[in-house]
Amino acid sequence: MSTIAENIANIRARMNEAAKKAGRDPSEILLCAATKMNDADRVKEAVAAGVDCCGENRVQEIQAKRPLGAYTGKPLHFIGHLQTNKVKYIIGKVDMIESLDSEKLALEIEKQASKQDLVQKVLVQIKISNDPLKTGLAYEEATSFLEKISTLKHIQVKGFMCVATHTEDMDLVAKEFEAMHSLYTKMKAIYPQIDTLSMGMSHDYKIAIEHGSNM
């Protein structure tokens, strides 16, 4: 068994433990591997070891690895800050854009997706922490933002993504995740297609699972 496969098996075990602790079904929680800065062969190893999706944050890496079959068999997500001038390069190439954070970006995704006559699945990225380096839509703007973009025919909002404060204060992280789960539950009642709450990084995914994350 390779190191990658061993790591994934260990993470799965911890995810299952966190899910059971929270009274949740482990099978409902997806593991998305941030495959950035790994070559195509290592990504293929992760896919073979059973990750549920691959996440890239650079258009150039997708363009380099996708033709080599790096992601074959698993959905590919764009997980980084997306500039509007890069949208045209990933529409039709990625299954999900996890970082929709502005009306300007939404309109560009709509424009490029309409050219290919497809519906692009997206997650709205919410800035849940006070970290000035973090990107995302303001929490308070989520409701009005969804109302504005709900008329766009080539975008389907599947849910939300956030990155919590990077801190040793796990009570703060839990509070942020709980606020996101509250928003997710509220919006899911209005927009039935919403089914994804993507939150939790390597250091805090167990807390994220306890507070409703399913990716």
mmCIF file of C-alpha atoms in Angstrom:
data_model
loop_
_atom_site.group_PDB
_atom_site.id
_atom_site.type_symbol
_atom_site.label_atom_id
_atom_site.label_comp_id
_atom_site.label_asym_id
_atom_site.label_seq_id
_atom_site.Cartn_x
_atom_site.Cartn_y
_atom_site.Cartn_z
ATOM 1 C CA MET A 1 0.000 0.000 0.000
ATOM 2 C CA SER A 2 1.389 3.395 -0.977
ATOM 3 C CA THR A 3 1.774 6.317 1.390
ATOM 4 C CA ILE A 4 -1.022 8.143 -0.434
ATOM 5 C CA ALA A 5 -3.408 5.205 -0.038
ATOM 6 C CA GLU A 6 -2.439 4.807 3.622
ATOM 7 C CA ASN A 7 -3.059 8.495 4.285
ATOM 8 C CA ILE A 8 -6.455 8.374 2.618
ATOM 9 C CA ALA A 9 -7.432 5.263 4.579
ATOM 10 C CA ASN A 10 -6.408 6.995 7.824
ATOM 11 C CA ILE A 11 -8.381 10.134 6.983
ATOM 12 C CA ARG A 12 -11.432 8.027 6.074
ATOM 13 C CA ALA A 13 -11.238 6.293 9.445
ATOM 14 C CA ARG A 14 -11.104 9.638 11.272
ATOM 15 C CA MET A 15 -13.952 11.012 9.146
ATOM 16 C CA ASN A 16 -16.069 7.971 9.996
ATOM 17 C CA GLU A 17 -15.296 8.396 13.691
ATOM 18 C CA ALA A 18 -16.279 12.094 13.610
ATOM 19 C CA ALA A 19 -19.474 11.315 11.714
ATOM 20 C CA LYS A 20 -20.543 8.620 14.154
ATOM 21 C CA LYS A 21 -19.771 10.930 17.084
ATOM 22 C CA ALA A 22 -22.144 13.474 15.533
ATOM 23 C CA GLY A 23 -24.791 10.823 14.863
ATOM 24 C CA ARG A 24 -24.308 11.069 11.112
ATOM 25 C CA ASP A 25 -23.967 8.505 8.326
ATOM 26 C CA PRO A 26 -20.292 8.501 7.198
ATOM 27 C CA SER A 27 -21.307 7.615 3.653
ATOM 28 C CA GLU A 28 -22.976 11.016 3.288
ATOM 29 C CA ILE A 29 -19.651 12.875 3.658
ATOM 30 C CA LEU A 30 -17.355 13.283 0.651
ATOM 31 C CA LEU A 31 -13.569 13.530 0.760
ATOM 32 C CA CYS A 32 -12.206 16.036 -1.743
ATOM 33 C CA ALA A 33 -8.448 15.892 -2.263
ATOM 34 C CA ALA A 34 -6.622 19.161 -2.880
ATOM 35 C CA THR A 35 -4.415 17.845 -5.676
ATOM 36 C CA LYS A 36 -2.567 21.113 -6.318
ATOM 37 C CA MET A 37 1.208 20.842 -6.707
ATOM 38 C CA ASN A 38 0.988 17.080 -7.233
ATOM 39 C CA ASP A 39 1.804 15.577 -10.616
ATOM 40 C CA ALA A 40 -0.660 13.508 -12.653
ATOM 41 C CA ASP A 41 0.652 10.169 -11.393
ATOM 42 C CA ARG A 42 0.173 11.122 -7.748
ATOM 43 C CA VAL A 43 -3.325 12.402 -8.488
ATOM 44 C CA LYS A 44 -4.131 9.090 -10.214
ATOM 45 C CA GLU A 45 -2.924 7.311 -7.058
ATOM 46 C CA ALA A 46 -5.310 9.360 -4.931
ATOM 47 C CA VAL A 47 -8.182 8.618 -7.326
ATOM 48 C CA ALA A 48 -7.380 4.909 -7.242
ATOM 49 C CA ALA A 49 -7.279 5.035 -3.425
ATOM 50 C CA GLY A 50 -10.846 6.296 -3.317
ATOM 51 C CA VAL A 51 -11.050 10.060 -2.896
ATOM 52 C CA ASP A 52 -14.474 11.352 -3.940
ATOM 53 C CA CYS A 53 -13.287 14.332 -5.969
ATOM 54 C CA CYS A 54 -10.149 16.258 -6.872
ATOM 55 C CA GLY A 55 -9.693 19.970 -6.215
ATOM 56 C CA GLU A 56 -7.363 22.289 -8.101
ATOM 57 C CA ASN A 57 -6.796 25.990 -7.472
ATOM 58 C CA ARG A 58 -4.794 26.866 -10.582
ATOM 59 C CA VAL A 59 -6.037 26.822 -14.156
ATOM 60 C CA GLN A 60 -2.556 25.992 -15.441
ATOM 61 C CA GLU A 61 -2.415 22.778 -13.415
ATOM 62 C CA ILE A 62 -5.769 21.637 -14.741
ATOM 63 C CA GLN A 63 -4.610 22.322 -18.287
ATOM 64 C CA ALA A 64 -1.422 20.328 -17.696
ATOM 65 C CA LYS A 65 -2.845 17.323 -15.816
ATOM 66 C CA ARG A 66 -6.297 16.833 -17.320
ATOM 67 C CA PRO A 67 -4.987 15.671 -20.756
ATOM 68 C CA LEU A 68 -2.897 13.072 -18.906
ATOM 69 C CA GLY A 69 -6.025 11.542 -17.376
ATOM 70 C CA ALA A 70 -5.134 12.651 -13.849
ATOM 71 C CA TYR A 71 -8.757 13.030 -12.730
ATOM 72 C CA THR A 72 -10.369 10.257 -14.772
ATOM 73 C CA GLY A 73 -13.147 8.575 -12.831
ATOM 74 C CA LYS A 74 -13.708 11.345 -10.272
ATOM 75 C CA PRO A 75 -15.294 14.819 -10.422
ATOM 76 C CA LEU A 76 -12.910 17.752 -10.747
ATOM 77 C CA HIS A 77 -13.560 20.872 -8.676
ATOM 78 C CA PHE A 78 -11.986 24.310 -8.924
ATOM 79 C CA ILE A 79 -11.307 25.295 -5.318
ATOM 80 C CA GLY A 80 -9.249 28.487 -5.501
ATOM 81 C CA HIS A 81 -9.965 32.164 -6.035
ATOM 82 C CA LEU A 82 -11.125 32.433 -9.636
ATOM 83 C CA GLN A 83 -10.367 35.485 -11.763
ATOM 84 C CA THR A 84 -12.975 36.358 -14.382
ATOM 85 C CA ASN A 85 -10.422 36.215 -17.208
ATOM 86 C CA LYS A 86 -9.690 32.563 -16.367
ATOM 87 C CA VAL A 87 -13.316 31.352 -16.391
ATOM 88 C CA LYS A 88 -13.299 30.533 -20.112
ATOM 89 C CA TYR A 89 -10.506 28.026 -19.579
ATOM 90 C CA ILE A 90 -12.347 25.872 -17.043
ATOM 91 C CA ILE A 91 -15.991 25.895 -18.159
ATOM 92 C CA GLY A 92 -16.717 22.440 -19.513
ATOM 93 C CA LYS A 93 -13.527 21.164 -17.891
ATOM 94 C CA VAL A 94 -14.541 21.135 -14.221
ATOM 95 C CA ASP A 95 -17.615 19.608 -12.629
ATOM 96 C CA MET A 96 -17.884 22.207 -9.887
ATOM 97 C CA ILE A 97 -16.581 25.709 -9.193
ATOM 98 C CA GLU A 98 -16.355 25.994 -5.401
ATOM 99 C CA SER A 99 -15.373 29.637 -5.262
ATOM 100 C CA LEU A 100 -18.144 31.828 -6.649
ATOM 101 C CA ASP A 101 -17.837 35.000 -4.585
ATOM 102 C CA SER A 102 -19.181 37.923 -6.627
ATOM 103 C CA GLU A 103 -21.883 38.948 -9.062
ATOM 104 C CA LYS A 104 -19.218 39.865 -11.613
ATOM 105 C CA LEU A 105 -17.832 36.330 -11.511
ATOM 106 C CA ALA A 106 -21.331 34.831 -11.681
ATOM 107 C CA LEU A 107 -22.095 36.805 -14.840
ATOM 108 C CA GLU A 108 -18.863 35.655 -16.477
ATOM 109 C CA ILE A 109 -19.565 32.023 -15.599
ATOM 110 C CA GLU A 110 -23.068 32.461 -17.043
ATOM 111 C CA LYS A 111 -21.640 33.990 -20.220
ATOM 112 C CA GLN A 112 -19.054 31.268 -20.805
ATOM 113 C CA ALA A 113 -21.394 28.407 -19.860
ATOM 114 C CA SER A 114 -24.080 29.714 -22.225
ATOM 115 C CA LYS A 115 -21.565 29.609 -25.100
ATOM 116 C CA GLN A 116 -21.217 25.870 -24.513
ATOM 117 C CA ASP A 117 -24.913 25.393 -23.757
ATOM 118 C CA LEU A 118 -24.204 23.788 -20.395
ATOM 119 C CA VAL A 119 -25.150 24.393 -16.776
ATOM 120 C CA GLN A 120 -22.161 24.970 -14.496
ATOM 121 C CA LYS A 121 -22.516 23.719 -10.941
ATOM 122 C CA VAL A 122 -21.134 26.107 -8.351
ATOM 123 C CA LEU A 123 -20.733 26.613 -4.631
ATOM 124 C CA VAL A 124 -20.930 30.117 -3.203
ATOM 125 C CA GLN A 125 -17.829 30.846 -1.154
ATOM 126 C CA ILE A 126 -18.646 32.657 2.080
ATOM 127 C CA LYS A 127 -16.018 34.620 4.015
ATOM 128 C CA ILE A 128 -16.813 33.266 7.458
ATOM 129 C CA SER A 129 -13.621 34.390 9.212
ATOM 130 C CA ASN A 130 -12.192 37.856 9.930
ATOM 131 C CA ASP A 131 -8.896 36.984 8.226
ATOM 132 C CA PRO A 132 -8.198 39.819 5.731
ATOM 133 C CA LEU A 133 -6.313 37.379 3.483
ATOM 134 C CA LYS A 134 -9.352 35.130 3.029
ATOM 135 C CA THR A 135 -11.701 35.677 0.103
ATOM 136 C CA GLY A 136 -15.421 35.118 -0.237
ATOM 137 C CA LEU A 137 -18.818 36.769 -0.179
ATOM 138 C CA ALA A 138 -19.825 38.467 3.061
ATOM 139 C CA TYR A 139 -22.047 36.217 5.191
ATOM 140 C CA GLU A 140 -24.715 38.922 5.413
ATOM 141 C CA GLU A 141 -24.957 39.165 1.611
ATOM 142 C CA ALA A 142 -25.659 35.492 0.936
ATOM 143 C CA THR A 143 -29.454 35.705 0.827
ATOM 144 C CA SER A 144 -29.610 38.678 -1.559
ATOM 145 C CA PHE A 145 -26.811 37.232 -3.694
ATOM 146 C CA LEU A 146 -28.680 33.985 -4.260
ATOM 147 C CA GLU A 147 -31.787 35.953 -5.166
ATOM 148 C CA LYS A 148 -29.821 37.963 -7.747
ATOM 149 C CA ILE A 149 -28.222 34.993 -9.484
ATOM 150 C CA SER A 150 -31.216 32.643 -9.283
ATOM 151 C CA THR A 151 -32.380 33.921 -12.680
ATOM 152 C CA LEU A 152 -29.161 32.861 -14.426
ATOM 153 C CA LYS A 153 -29.981 29.856 -16.598
ATOM 154 C CA HIS A 154 -26.493 28.391 -16.960
ATOM 155 C CA ILE A 155 -25.489 28.348 -13.286
ATOM 156 C CA GLN A 156 -26.776 25.915 -10.680
ATOM 157 C CA VAL A 157 -25.951 26.777 -7.080
ATOM 158 C CA LYS A 158 -25.401 23.489 -5.237
ATOM 159 C CA GLY A 159 -24.458 24.975 -1.886
ATOM 160 C CA PHE A 160 -21.718 26.762 0.004
ATOM 161 C CA MET A 161 -18.023 26.593 0.753
ATOM 162 C CA CYS A 162 -16.001 28.329 3.442
ATOM 163 C CA VAL A 163 -12.558 28.268 5.033
ATOM 164 C CA ALA A 164 -12.549 28.810 8.780
ATOM 165 C CA THR A 165 -10.028 30.882 10.710
ATOM 166 C CA HIS A 166 -6.664 29.132 10.912
ATOM 167 C CA THR A 167 -6.238 29.096 14.679
ATOM 168 C CA GLU A 168 -5.713 26.875 17.690
ATOM 169 C CA ASP A 169 -9.012 28.201 19.066
ATOM 170 C CA MET A 170 -11.276 25.343 18.034
ATOM 171 C CA ASP A 171 -14.252 26.961 19.785
ATOM 172 C CA LEU A 172 -14.018 29.837 17.293
ATOM 173 C CA VAL A 173 -13.754 27.388 14.385
ATOM 174 C CA ALA A 174 -16.795 25.482 15.650
ATOM 175 C CA LYS A 175 -18.750 28.746 15.947
ATOM 176 C CA GLU A 176 -17.893 29.665 12.347
ATOM 177 C CA PHE A 177 -18.860 26.236 11.031
ATOM 178 C CA GLU A 178 -22.127 26.333 12.953
ATOM 179 C CA ALA A 179 -22.969 29.722 11.420
ATOM 180 C CA MET A 180 -22.333 28.241 7.977
ATOM 181 C CA HIS A 181 -24.517 25.238 8.712
ATOM 182 C CA SER A 182 -27.304 27.573 9.800
ATOM 183 C CA LEU A 183 -27.048 29.502 6.514
ATOM 184 C CA TYR A 184 -26.953 26.268 4.527
ATOM 185 C CA THR A 185 -30.087 24.928 6.241
ATOM 186 C CA LYS A 186 -31.940 28.204 5.689
ATOM 187 C CA MET A 187 -31.048 28.425 1.982
ATOM 188 C CA LYS A 188 -31.686 24.729 1.360
ATOM 189 C CA ALA A 189 -35.304 25.274 2.427
ATOM 190 C CA ILE A 190 -35.652 27.947 -0.265
ATOM 191 C CA TYR A 191 -33.565 26.391 -3.048
ATOM 192 C CA PRO A 192 -34.179 22.609 -3.203
ATOM 193 C CA GLN A 193 -31.163 21.942 -5.443
ATOM 194 C CA ILE A 194 -28.796 22.949 -2.629
ATOM 195 C CA ASP A 195 -27.212 19.827 -1.153
ATOM 196 C CA THR A 196 -23.528 20.612 -0.528
ATOM 197 C CA LEU A 197 -21.766 22.235 2.412
ATOM 198 C CA SER A 198 -18.037 22.147 1.709
ATOM 199 C CA MET A 199 -15.997 23.036 4.779
ATOM 200 C CA GLY A 200 -13.108 21.602 6.721
ATOM 201 C CA MET A 201 -9.392 21.531 5.908
ATOM 202 C CA SER A 202 -6.704 19.078 6.994
ATOM 203 C CA HIS A 203 -6.536 20.537 10.517
ATOM 204 C CA ASP A 204 -10.247 21.058 11.247
ATOM 205 C CA TYR A 205 -12.270 18.608 9.133
ATOM 206 C CA LYS A 206 -13.442 16.622 12.149
ATOM 207 C CA ILE A 207 -15.009 19.756 13.664
ATOM 208 C CA ALA A 208 -16.527 20.564 10.277
ATOM 209 C CA ILE A 209 -18.149 17.141 10.132
ATOM 210 C CA GLU A 210 -19.578 17.640 13.629
ATOM 211 C CA HIS A 211 -21.175 20.864 12.352
ATOM 212 C CA GLY A 212 -22.785 19.544 9.198
ATOM 213 C CA SER A 213 -20.123 19.531 6.494
ATOM 214 C CA ASN A 214 -20.761 16.939 3.800
ATOM 215 C CA MET A 215 -17.630 17.651 1.761
#
